[in-house]
Tab-separated table of C-alpha atoms in Angstrom:
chain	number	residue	atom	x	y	z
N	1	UNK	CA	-41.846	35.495	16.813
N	2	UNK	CA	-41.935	36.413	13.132
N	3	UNK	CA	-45.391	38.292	12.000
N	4	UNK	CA	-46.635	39.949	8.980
N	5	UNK	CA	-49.319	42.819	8.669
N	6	UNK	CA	-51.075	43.849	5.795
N	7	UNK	CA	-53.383	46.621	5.282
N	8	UNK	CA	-57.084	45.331	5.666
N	9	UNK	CA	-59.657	44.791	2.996
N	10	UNK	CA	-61.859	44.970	0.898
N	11	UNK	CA	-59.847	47.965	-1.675
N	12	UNK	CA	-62.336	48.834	-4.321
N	13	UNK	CA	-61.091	50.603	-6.774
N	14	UNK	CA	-61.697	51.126	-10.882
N	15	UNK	CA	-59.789	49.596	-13.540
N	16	UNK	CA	-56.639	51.521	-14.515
N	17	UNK	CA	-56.624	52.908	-11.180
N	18	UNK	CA	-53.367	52.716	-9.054
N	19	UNK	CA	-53.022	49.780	-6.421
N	20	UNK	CA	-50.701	49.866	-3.134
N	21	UNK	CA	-51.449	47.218	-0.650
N	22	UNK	CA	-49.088	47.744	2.430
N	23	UNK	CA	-47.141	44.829	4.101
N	24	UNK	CA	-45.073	45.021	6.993
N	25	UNK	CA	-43.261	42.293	9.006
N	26	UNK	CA	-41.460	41.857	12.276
N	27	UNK	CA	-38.463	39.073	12.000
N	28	UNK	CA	-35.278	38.363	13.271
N	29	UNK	CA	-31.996	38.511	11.144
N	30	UNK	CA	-32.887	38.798	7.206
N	31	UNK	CA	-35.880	37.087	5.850
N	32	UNK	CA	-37.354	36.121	2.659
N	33	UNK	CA	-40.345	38.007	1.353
N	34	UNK	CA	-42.893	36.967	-0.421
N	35	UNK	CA	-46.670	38.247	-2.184
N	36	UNK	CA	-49.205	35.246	-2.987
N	37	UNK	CA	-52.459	35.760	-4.920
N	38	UNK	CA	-55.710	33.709	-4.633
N	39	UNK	CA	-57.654	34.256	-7.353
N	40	UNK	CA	-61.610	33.211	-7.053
N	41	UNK	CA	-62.023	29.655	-6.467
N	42	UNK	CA	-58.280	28.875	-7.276
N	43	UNK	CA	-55.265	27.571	-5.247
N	44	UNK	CA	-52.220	30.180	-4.151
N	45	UNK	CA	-50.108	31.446	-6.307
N	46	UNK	CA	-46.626	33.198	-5.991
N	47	UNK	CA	-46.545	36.499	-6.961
N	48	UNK	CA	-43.277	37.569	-6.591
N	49	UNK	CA	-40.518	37.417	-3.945
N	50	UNK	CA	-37.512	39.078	-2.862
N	51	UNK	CA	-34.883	37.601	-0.609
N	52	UNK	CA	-32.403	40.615	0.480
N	53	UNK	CA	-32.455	43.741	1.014
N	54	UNK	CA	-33.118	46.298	-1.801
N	55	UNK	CA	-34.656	43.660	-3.540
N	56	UNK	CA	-37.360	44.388	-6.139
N	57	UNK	CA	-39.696	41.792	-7.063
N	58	UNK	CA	-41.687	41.990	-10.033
N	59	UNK	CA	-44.170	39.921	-12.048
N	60	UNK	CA	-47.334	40.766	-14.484
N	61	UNK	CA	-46.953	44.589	-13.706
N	62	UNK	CA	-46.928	44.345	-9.929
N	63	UNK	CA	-43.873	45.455	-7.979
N	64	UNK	CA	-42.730	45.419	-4.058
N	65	UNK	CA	-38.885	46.261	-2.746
N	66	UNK	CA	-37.627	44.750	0.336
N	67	UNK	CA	-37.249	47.787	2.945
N	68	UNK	CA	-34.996	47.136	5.420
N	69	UNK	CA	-34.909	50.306	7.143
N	70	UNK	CA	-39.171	49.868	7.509
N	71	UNK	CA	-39.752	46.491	7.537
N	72	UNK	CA	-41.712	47.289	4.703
N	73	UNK	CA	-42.619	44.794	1.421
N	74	UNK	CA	-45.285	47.186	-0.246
N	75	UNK	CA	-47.634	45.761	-3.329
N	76	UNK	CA	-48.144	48.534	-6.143
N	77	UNK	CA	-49.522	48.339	-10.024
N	78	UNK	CA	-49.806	50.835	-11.992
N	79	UNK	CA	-52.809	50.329	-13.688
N	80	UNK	CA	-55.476	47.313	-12.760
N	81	UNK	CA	-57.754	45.613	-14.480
N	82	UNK	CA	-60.291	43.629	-13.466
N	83	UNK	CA	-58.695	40.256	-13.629
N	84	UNK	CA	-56.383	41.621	-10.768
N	85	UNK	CA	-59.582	41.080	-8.634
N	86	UNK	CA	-58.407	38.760	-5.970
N	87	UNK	CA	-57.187	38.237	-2.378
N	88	UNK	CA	-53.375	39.349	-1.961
N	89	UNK	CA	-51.221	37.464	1.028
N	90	UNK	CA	-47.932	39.220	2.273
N	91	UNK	CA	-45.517	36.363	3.991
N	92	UNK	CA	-42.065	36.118	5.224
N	93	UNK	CA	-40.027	33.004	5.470
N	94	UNK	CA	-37.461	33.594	8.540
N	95	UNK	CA	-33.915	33.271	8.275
N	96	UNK	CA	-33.974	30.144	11.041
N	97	UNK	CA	-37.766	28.791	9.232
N	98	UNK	CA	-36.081	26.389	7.038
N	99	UNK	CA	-38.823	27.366	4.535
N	100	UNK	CA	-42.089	27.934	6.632
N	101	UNK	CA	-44.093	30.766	6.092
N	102	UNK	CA	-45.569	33.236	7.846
N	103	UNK	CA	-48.742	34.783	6.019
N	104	UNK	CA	-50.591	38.104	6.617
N	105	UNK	CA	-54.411	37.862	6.953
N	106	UNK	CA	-54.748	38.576	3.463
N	107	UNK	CA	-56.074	42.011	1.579
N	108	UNK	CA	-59.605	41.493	-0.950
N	109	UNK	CA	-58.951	43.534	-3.950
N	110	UNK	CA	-62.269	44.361	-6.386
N	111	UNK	CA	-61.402	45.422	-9.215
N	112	UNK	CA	-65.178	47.405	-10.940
N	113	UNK	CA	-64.763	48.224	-15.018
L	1	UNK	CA	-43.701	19.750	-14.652
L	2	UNK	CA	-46.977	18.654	-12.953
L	3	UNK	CA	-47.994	20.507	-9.915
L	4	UNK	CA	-48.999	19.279	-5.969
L	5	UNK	CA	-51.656	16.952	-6.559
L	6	UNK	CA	-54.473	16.955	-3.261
L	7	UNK	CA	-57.922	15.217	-3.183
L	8	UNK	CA	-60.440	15.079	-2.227
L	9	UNK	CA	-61.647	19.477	-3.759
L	10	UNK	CA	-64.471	19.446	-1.296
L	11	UNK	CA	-65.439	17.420	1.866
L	12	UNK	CA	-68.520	17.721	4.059
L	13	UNK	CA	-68.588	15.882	7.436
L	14	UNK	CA	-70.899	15.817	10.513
L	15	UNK	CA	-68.639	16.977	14.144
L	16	UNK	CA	-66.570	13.941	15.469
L	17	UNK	CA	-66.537	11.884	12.008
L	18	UNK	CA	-62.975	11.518	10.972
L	19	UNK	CA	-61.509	12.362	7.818
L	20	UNK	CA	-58.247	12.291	5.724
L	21	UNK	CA	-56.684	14.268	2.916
L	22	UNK	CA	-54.121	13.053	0.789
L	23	UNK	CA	-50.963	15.045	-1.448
L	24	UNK	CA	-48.784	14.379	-4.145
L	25	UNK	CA	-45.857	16.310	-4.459
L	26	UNK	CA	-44.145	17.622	-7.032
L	27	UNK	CA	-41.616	14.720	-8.551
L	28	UNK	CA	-38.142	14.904	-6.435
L	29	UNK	CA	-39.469	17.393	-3.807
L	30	UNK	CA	-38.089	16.878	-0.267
L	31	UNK	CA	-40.146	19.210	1.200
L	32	UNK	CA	-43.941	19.134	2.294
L	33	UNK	CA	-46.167	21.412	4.051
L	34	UNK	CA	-49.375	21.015	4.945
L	35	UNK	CA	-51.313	24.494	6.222
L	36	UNK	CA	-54.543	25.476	7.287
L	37	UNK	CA	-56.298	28.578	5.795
L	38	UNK	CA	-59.632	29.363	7.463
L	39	UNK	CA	-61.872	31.422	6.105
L	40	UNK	CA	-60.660	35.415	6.374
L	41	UNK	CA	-57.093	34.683	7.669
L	42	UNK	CA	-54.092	33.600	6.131
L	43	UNK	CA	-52.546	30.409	6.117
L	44	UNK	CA	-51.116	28.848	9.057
L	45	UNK	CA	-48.275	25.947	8.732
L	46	UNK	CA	-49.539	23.100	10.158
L	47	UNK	CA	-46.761	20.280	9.604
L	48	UNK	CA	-43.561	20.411	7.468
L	49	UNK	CA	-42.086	16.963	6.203
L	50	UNK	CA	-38.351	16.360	4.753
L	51	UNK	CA	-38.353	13.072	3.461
L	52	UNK	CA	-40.192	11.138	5.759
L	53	UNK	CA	-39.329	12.736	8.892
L	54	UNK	CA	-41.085	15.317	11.036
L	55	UNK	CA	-39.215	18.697	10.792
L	56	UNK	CA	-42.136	21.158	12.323
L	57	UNK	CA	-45.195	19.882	13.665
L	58	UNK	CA	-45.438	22.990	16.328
L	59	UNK	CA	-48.636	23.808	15.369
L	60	UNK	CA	-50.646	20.625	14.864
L	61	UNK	CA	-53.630	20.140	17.600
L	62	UNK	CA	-51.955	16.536	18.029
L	63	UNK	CA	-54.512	15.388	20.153
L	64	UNK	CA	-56.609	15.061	16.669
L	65	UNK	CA	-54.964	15.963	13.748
L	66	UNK	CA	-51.774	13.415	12.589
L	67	UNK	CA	-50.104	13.464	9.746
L	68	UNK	CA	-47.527	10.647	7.509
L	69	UNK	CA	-45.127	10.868	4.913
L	70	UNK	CA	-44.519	7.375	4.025
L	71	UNK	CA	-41.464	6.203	1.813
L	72	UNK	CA	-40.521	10.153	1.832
L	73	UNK	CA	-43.317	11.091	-1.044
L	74	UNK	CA	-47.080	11.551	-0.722
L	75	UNK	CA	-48.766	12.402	2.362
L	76	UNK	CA	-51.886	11.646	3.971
L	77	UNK	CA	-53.383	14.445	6.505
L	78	UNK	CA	-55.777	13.391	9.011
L	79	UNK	CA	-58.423	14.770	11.339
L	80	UNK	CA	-60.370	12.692	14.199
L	81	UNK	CA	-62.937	13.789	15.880
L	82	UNK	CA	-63.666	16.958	13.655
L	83	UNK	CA	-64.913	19.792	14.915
L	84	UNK	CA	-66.498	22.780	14.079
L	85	UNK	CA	-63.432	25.117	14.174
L	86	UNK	CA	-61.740	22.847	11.732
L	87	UNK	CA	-63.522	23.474	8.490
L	88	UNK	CA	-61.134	25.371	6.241
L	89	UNK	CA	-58.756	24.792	3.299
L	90	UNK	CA	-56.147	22.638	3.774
L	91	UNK	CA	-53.061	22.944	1.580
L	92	UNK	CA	-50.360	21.262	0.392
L	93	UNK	CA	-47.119	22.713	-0.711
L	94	UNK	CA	-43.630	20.981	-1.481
L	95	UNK	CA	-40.210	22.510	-2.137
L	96	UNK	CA	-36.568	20.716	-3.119
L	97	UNK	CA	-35.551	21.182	0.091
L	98	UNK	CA	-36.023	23.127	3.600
L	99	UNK	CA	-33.217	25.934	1.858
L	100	UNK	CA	-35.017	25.696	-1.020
L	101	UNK	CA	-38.002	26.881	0.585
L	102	UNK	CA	-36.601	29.800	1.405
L	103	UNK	CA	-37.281	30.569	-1.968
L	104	UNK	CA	-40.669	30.408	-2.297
L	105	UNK	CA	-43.156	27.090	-3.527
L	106	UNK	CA	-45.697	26.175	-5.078
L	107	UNK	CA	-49.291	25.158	-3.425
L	108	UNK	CA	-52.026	22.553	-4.269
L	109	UNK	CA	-55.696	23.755	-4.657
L	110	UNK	CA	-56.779	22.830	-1.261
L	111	UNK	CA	-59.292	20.629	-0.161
L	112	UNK	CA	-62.057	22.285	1.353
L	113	UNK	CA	-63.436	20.792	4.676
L	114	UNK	CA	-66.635	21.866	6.128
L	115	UNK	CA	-67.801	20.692	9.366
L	116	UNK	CA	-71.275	20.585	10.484
């Protein structure tokens, strides 16, 4: 079945320092990538997605391209800061899923001034 | 445009009490999923609704968890007995439609159940 695996957490890093979470999946066909955030006592949120190939989502300075060839949706920013603090979830939604998603176990980001 | 509504934030029962969570989706969604998110892991889809009707309920422990969508629009989520193993978030999402979903969608806070 579809799966998703993310690097594991925590990442500690300092602010303005460079962030790559990796995310690869395992699906059938061509599915729908996505990166949620979970910010400290809040709800998810979509990050960004990207739903073919080649793909490049972006959204408040993070970025991730849809790699085919790897099965690879990385995470990077440039530069944190120390509202990026948070817990980062890699999904897929399957071609056949008719919208359910398929999470990773989540990466813990702490971001230190 | 107002987002998936869920109550109760926080619930604490005692093992084998029975409880139930309740969503609003977003206005004209077809689409509602309710997942699980335990502590440490990633959400797992527990039920998906269109309209009223059951489209994935693959994962629900049916022997105590059930799950309604009445008249196609909120949703009531319910556990009996609880156990231990079931304190976690639950969440709510909704989308247009099961395409639509494809796409990406939008969560409720969560209510928080803890067991003891």
């Amino acid at each position: 079945g579809d799966s998703v695996t993310q690097m594991e957490g925590p990442v500690t890093l300092s602010e303005e320092a460079c962030l790559t979470i990796n995310c690869t999946y395992t699906a059938t066909g061509y599915p729908s990538l996505f990166w949620y955030v979970q910010y400290p006592g809040e709800g998810l949120q979509l990050l960004l997605k990207a739903t073919k190939a080649d793909d490049k989502g972006s959204n408040k300075g993070f970025e991730a391209t849809y790699r085919k060839e790897t099965t690879s949706f990385h995470l990077e920013k440039g530069s944190v800061q120390v509202s990026d603090s948070a817990v980062y979830f890699c999904a897929l939604s399957g071609t056949d899923s008719w919208g359910k998603l398929q999470f990773g176990a989540g990466t813990q980001v702490v971001v230190t001034p | 445009e107002a987002g998936v509504a869920q109550s109760p934030r926080y619930k604490i029962i005692e093992k084998r009490q029975s409880v139930a969570f309740w969503c609003n989706p977003i206005s004209g969604h077809a689409t509602l999923y309710w997942y699980q998110q335990i502590l440490g892991q990633g959400p797992k889809l527990l039920i998906q609704f269109q309209n009223n009707g059951v489209v994935d309920d693959s994962q629900l422990p049916k022997d105590r968890f059930s799950a309604e969508r009445l008249k196609g629009v909120d949703s009531t989520l319910k556990i009996q007995p609880a156990k231990l193993e079931d304190s976690a978030v639950y969440l709510c999402a909704s989308s247009l439609d099961r395409n639509r979903g494809r796409e990406g969608y939008t969560f409720g806070s969560g209510t928080r159940l803890t067991v003891v």
